[in-house]
CSV table of C-alpha atoms in Angstrom, one decimal:
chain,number,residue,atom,x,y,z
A,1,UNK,CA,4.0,17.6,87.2
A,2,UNK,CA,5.4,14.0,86.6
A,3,UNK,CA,2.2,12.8,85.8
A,4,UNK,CA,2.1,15.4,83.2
A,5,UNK,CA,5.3,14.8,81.9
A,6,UNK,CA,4.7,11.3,81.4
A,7,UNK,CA,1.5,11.9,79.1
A,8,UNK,CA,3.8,14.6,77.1
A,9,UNK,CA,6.0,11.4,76.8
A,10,UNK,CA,3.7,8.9,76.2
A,11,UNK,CA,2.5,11.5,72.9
A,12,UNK,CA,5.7,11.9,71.7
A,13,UNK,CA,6.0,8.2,71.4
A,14,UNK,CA,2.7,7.8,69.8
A,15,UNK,CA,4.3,10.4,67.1
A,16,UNK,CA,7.6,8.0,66.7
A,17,UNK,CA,5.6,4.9,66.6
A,18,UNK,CA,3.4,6.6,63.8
A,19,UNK,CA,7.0,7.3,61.8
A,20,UNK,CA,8.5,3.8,62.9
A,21,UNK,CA,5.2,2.0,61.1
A,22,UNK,CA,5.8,4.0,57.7
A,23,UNK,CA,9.9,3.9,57.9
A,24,UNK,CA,9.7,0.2,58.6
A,25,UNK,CA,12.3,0.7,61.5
A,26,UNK,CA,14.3,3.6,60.8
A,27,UNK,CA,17.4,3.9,62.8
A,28,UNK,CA,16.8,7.6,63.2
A,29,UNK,CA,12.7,7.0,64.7
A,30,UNK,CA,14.5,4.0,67.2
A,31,UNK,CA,17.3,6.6,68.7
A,32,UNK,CA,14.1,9.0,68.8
A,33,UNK,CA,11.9,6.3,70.9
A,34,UNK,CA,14.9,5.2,72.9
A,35,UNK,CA,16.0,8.9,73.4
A,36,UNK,CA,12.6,9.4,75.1
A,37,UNK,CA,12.5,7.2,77.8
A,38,UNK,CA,16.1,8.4,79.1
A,39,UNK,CA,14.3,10.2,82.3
A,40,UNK,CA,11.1,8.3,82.2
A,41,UNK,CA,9.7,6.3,85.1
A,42,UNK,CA,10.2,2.8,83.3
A,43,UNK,CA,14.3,3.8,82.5
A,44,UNK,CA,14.4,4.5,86.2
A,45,UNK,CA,13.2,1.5,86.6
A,46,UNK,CA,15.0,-0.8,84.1
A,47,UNK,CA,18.4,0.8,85.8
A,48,UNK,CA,17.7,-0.5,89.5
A,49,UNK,CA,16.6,-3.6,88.0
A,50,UNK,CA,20.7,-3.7,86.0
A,51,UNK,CA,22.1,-2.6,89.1
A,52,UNK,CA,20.6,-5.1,91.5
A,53,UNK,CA,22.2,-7.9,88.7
A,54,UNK,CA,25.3,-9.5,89.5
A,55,UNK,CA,28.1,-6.8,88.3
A,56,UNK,CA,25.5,-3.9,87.0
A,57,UNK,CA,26.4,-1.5,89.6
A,58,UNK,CA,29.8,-1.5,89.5
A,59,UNK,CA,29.6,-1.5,86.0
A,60,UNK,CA,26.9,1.7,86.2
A,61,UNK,CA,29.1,3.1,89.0
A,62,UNK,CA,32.3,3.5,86.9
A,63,UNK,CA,31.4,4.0,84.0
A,64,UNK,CA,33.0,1.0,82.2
A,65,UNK,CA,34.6,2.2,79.0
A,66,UNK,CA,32.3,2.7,75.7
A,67,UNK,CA,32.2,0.0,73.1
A,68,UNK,CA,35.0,0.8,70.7
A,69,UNK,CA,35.8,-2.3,68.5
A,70,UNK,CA,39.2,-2.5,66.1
A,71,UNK,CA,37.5,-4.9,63.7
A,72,UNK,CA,40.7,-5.4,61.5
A,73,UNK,CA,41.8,-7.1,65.0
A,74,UNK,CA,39.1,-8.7,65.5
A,75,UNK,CA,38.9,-10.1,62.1
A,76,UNK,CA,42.2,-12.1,62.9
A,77,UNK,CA,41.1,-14.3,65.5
A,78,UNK,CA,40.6,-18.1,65.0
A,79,UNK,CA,37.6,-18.6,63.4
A,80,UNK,CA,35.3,-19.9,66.3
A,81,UNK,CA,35.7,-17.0,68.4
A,82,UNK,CA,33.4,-14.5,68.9
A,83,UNK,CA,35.4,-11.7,68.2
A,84,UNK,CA,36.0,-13.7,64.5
A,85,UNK,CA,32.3,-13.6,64.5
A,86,UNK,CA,31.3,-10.6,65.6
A,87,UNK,CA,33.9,-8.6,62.9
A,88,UNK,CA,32.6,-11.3,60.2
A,89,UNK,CA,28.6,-10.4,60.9
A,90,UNK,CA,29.6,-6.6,60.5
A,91,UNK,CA,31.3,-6.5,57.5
A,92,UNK,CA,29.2,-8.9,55.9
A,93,UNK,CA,26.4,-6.7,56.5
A,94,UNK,CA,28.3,-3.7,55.5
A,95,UNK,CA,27.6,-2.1,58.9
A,96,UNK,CA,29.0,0.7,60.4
A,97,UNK,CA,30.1,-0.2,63.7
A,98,UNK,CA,30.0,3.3,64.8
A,99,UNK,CA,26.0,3.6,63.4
A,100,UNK,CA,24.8,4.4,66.9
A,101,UNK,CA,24.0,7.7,67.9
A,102,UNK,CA,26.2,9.7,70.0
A,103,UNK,CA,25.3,10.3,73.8
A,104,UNK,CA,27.0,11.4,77.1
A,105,UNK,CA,27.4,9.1,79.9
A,106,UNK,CA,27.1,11.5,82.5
A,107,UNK,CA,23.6,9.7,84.3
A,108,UNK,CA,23.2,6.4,84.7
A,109,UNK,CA,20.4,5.8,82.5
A,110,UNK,CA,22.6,7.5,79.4
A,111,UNK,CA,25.3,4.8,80.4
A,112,UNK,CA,23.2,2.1,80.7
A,113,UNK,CA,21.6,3.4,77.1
A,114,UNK,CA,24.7,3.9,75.4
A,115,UNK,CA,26.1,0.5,76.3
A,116,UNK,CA,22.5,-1.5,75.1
A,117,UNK,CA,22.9,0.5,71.9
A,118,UNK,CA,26.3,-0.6,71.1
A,119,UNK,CA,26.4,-3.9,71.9
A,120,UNK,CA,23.4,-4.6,70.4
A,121,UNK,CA,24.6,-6.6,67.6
A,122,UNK,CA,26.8,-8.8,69.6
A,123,UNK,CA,23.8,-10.3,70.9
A,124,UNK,CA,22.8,-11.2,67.7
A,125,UNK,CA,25.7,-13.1,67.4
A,126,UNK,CA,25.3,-14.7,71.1
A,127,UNK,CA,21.7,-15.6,70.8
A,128,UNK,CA,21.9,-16.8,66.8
A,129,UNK,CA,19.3,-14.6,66.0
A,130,UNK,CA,19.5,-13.2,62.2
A,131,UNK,CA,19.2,-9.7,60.9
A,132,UNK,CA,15.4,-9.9,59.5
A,133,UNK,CA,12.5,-8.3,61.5
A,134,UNK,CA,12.0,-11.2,63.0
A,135,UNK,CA,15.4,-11.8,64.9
A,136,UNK,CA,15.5,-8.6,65.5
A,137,UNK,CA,12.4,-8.8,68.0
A,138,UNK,CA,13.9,-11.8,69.5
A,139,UNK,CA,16.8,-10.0,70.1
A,140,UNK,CA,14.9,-6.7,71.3
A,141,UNK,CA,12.5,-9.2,73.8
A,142,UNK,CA,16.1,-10.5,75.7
A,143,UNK,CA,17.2,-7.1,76.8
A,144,UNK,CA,13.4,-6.1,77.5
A,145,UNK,CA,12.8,-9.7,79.3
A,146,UNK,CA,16.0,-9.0,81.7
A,147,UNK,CA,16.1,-5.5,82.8
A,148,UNK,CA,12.9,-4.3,81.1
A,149,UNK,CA,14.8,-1.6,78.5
A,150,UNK,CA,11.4,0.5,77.9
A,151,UNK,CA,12.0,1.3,74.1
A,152,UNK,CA,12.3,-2.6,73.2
A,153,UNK,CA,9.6,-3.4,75.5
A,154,UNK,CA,7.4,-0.8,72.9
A,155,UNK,CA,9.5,-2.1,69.6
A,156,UNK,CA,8.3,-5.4,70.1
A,157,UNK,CA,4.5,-4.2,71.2
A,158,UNK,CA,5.0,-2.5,67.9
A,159,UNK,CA,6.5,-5.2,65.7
A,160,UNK,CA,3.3,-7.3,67.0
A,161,UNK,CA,0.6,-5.5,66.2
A,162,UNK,CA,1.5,-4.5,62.8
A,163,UNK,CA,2.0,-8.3,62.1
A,164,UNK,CA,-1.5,-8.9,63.5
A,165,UNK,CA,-3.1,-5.8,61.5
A,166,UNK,CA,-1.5,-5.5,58.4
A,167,UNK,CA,1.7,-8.1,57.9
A,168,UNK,CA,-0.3,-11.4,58.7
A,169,UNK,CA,2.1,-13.6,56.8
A,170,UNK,CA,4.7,-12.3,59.4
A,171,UNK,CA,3.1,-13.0,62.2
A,172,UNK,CA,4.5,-16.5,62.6
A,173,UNK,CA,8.2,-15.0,62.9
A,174,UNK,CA,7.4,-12.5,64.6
A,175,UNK,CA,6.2,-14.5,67.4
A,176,UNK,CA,8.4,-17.0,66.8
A,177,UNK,CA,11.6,-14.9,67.4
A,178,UNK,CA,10.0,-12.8,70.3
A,179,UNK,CA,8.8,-15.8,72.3
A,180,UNK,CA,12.4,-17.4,72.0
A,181,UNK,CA,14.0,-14.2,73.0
A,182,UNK,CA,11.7,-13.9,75.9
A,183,UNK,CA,13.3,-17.7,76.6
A,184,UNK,CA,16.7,-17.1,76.6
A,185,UNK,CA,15.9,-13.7,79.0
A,186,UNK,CA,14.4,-15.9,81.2
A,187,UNK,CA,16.6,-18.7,81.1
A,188,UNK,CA,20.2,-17.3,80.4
A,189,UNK,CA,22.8,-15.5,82.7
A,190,UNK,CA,22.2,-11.9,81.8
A,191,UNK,CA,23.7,-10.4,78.7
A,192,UNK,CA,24.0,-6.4,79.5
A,193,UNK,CA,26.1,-7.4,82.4
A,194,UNK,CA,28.9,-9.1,80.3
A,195,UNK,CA,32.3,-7.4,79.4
A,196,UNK,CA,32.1,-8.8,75.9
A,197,UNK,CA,35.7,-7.0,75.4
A,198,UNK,CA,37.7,-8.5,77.9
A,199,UNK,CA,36.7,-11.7,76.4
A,200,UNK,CA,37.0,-11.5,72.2
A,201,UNK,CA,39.0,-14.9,71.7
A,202,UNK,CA,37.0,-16.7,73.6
A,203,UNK,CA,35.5,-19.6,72.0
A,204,UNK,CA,31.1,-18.3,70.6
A,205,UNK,CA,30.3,-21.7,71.7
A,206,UNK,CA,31.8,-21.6,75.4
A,207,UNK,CA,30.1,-18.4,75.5
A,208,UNK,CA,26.7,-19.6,74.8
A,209,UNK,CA,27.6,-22.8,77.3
A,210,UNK,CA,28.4,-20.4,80.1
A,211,UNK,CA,26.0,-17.9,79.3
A,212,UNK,CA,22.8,-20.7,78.6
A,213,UNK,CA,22.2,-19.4,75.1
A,214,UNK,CA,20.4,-22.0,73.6
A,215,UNK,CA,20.3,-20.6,69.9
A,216,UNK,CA,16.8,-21.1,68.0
A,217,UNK,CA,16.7,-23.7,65.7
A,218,UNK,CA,13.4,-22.5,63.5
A,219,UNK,CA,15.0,-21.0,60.1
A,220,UNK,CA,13.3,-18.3,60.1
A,221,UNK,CA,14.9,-16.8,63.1
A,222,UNK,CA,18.3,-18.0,63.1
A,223,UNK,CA,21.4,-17.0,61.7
A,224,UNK,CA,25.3,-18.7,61.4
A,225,UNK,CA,27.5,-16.5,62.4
């Protein structure tokens, strides 16, 4: 029956692949793809490997509170902080900070895919990564380098073969933000661990220092935030 299960799996991401390659990255086809590992092999996975890092399971274990940022507030402190940047990259962008979709945290794997979902773009900010396809893989291959998250593990499969196949002008940022994401997952403390709330006035450079972030310096990946 698992084995089964797995191949229905496996098909049904073939399907939101197929719809990722023509949206170019929809939001909708990415909930879908990460939606359909939640009680796959590979999530099981990716949660022991969060809960054996240094704080994951007692963050796992109690649930810590969901992301809920007061931008206005956040938009007041000095200038180098991160919560200063943070606010500043989502309004600039004209994000909704609430874009994410919706989910229980009643299992561990739901918690541990709601809180990679929402703090997604403060690692953006962390790693210096920018908002183009390309920083977005090198953002997707530091989560996917650390605990293995199964959907960004497939994004940036994704994001690589259609550079190869039929974006070859791409391919040089594509590989240029993945393999420095893979870097800073091998090299830097562990991101999904961090209570990015508890520490919003904190210097963003002091948290790169303590962290090891060391932000790309190729253009074409990198972003001032």
């Amino acid at each position: 029956m698992g084995k089964a299960r797995e191949l229905l799996r496996s098909v049904r991401n073939l399907g939101i692949l197929r719809d990722l390659a023509k949206t170019g990255g929809g939001l909708d086809s990415v909930a879908d793809l990460v939606d359909n590992f939640i009680d796959s092999e590979a999530m099981t996975v990716c949660v022991e490997r969060f809960r054996a890092l240094p704080g994951g399971a007692e963050l796992i274990e109690q649930r810590y509170p969901p992301f809920q940022p007061d931008l206005q507030a956040l938009s007041e402190l000095p200038d180098d902080t991160l919560g200063h940047a943070y606010a500043g990259m989502i309004r600039r962008m004209n994000y909704d900070p609430e874009f994410f979709r919706p989910r229980d945290t009643s299992s561990e794997a739901l918690w541990l895919t709601q809180r990679i979902a929402t703090t997604h773009d403060i690692h953006h900010v962390i790693a210096g990564f920018n908002t183009e396809p390309a920083g977005e893989s090198g953002v997707l291959a530091i989560t996917a380098t650390q605990i293995g998250f199964p959907a960004y593990v497939l994004l940036n499969l994704l994001a690589s073969f259609k550079s190869v196949r039929f974006q070859p002008a791409e391919l040089e940022a594509i590989s240029c933000g993945i393999a420095h994401g893979n870097r800073i997952g091998l090299e830097a403390a562990p991101l999904v661990v961090q209570k990015w709330e508890e520490g919003w006035d904190k210097p963003l450079n002091e948290w790169r220092q303590e962290l090891g972030v060391r932000i790309p310096e190729s253009k074409i990946i990198s972003a001032s935030y």
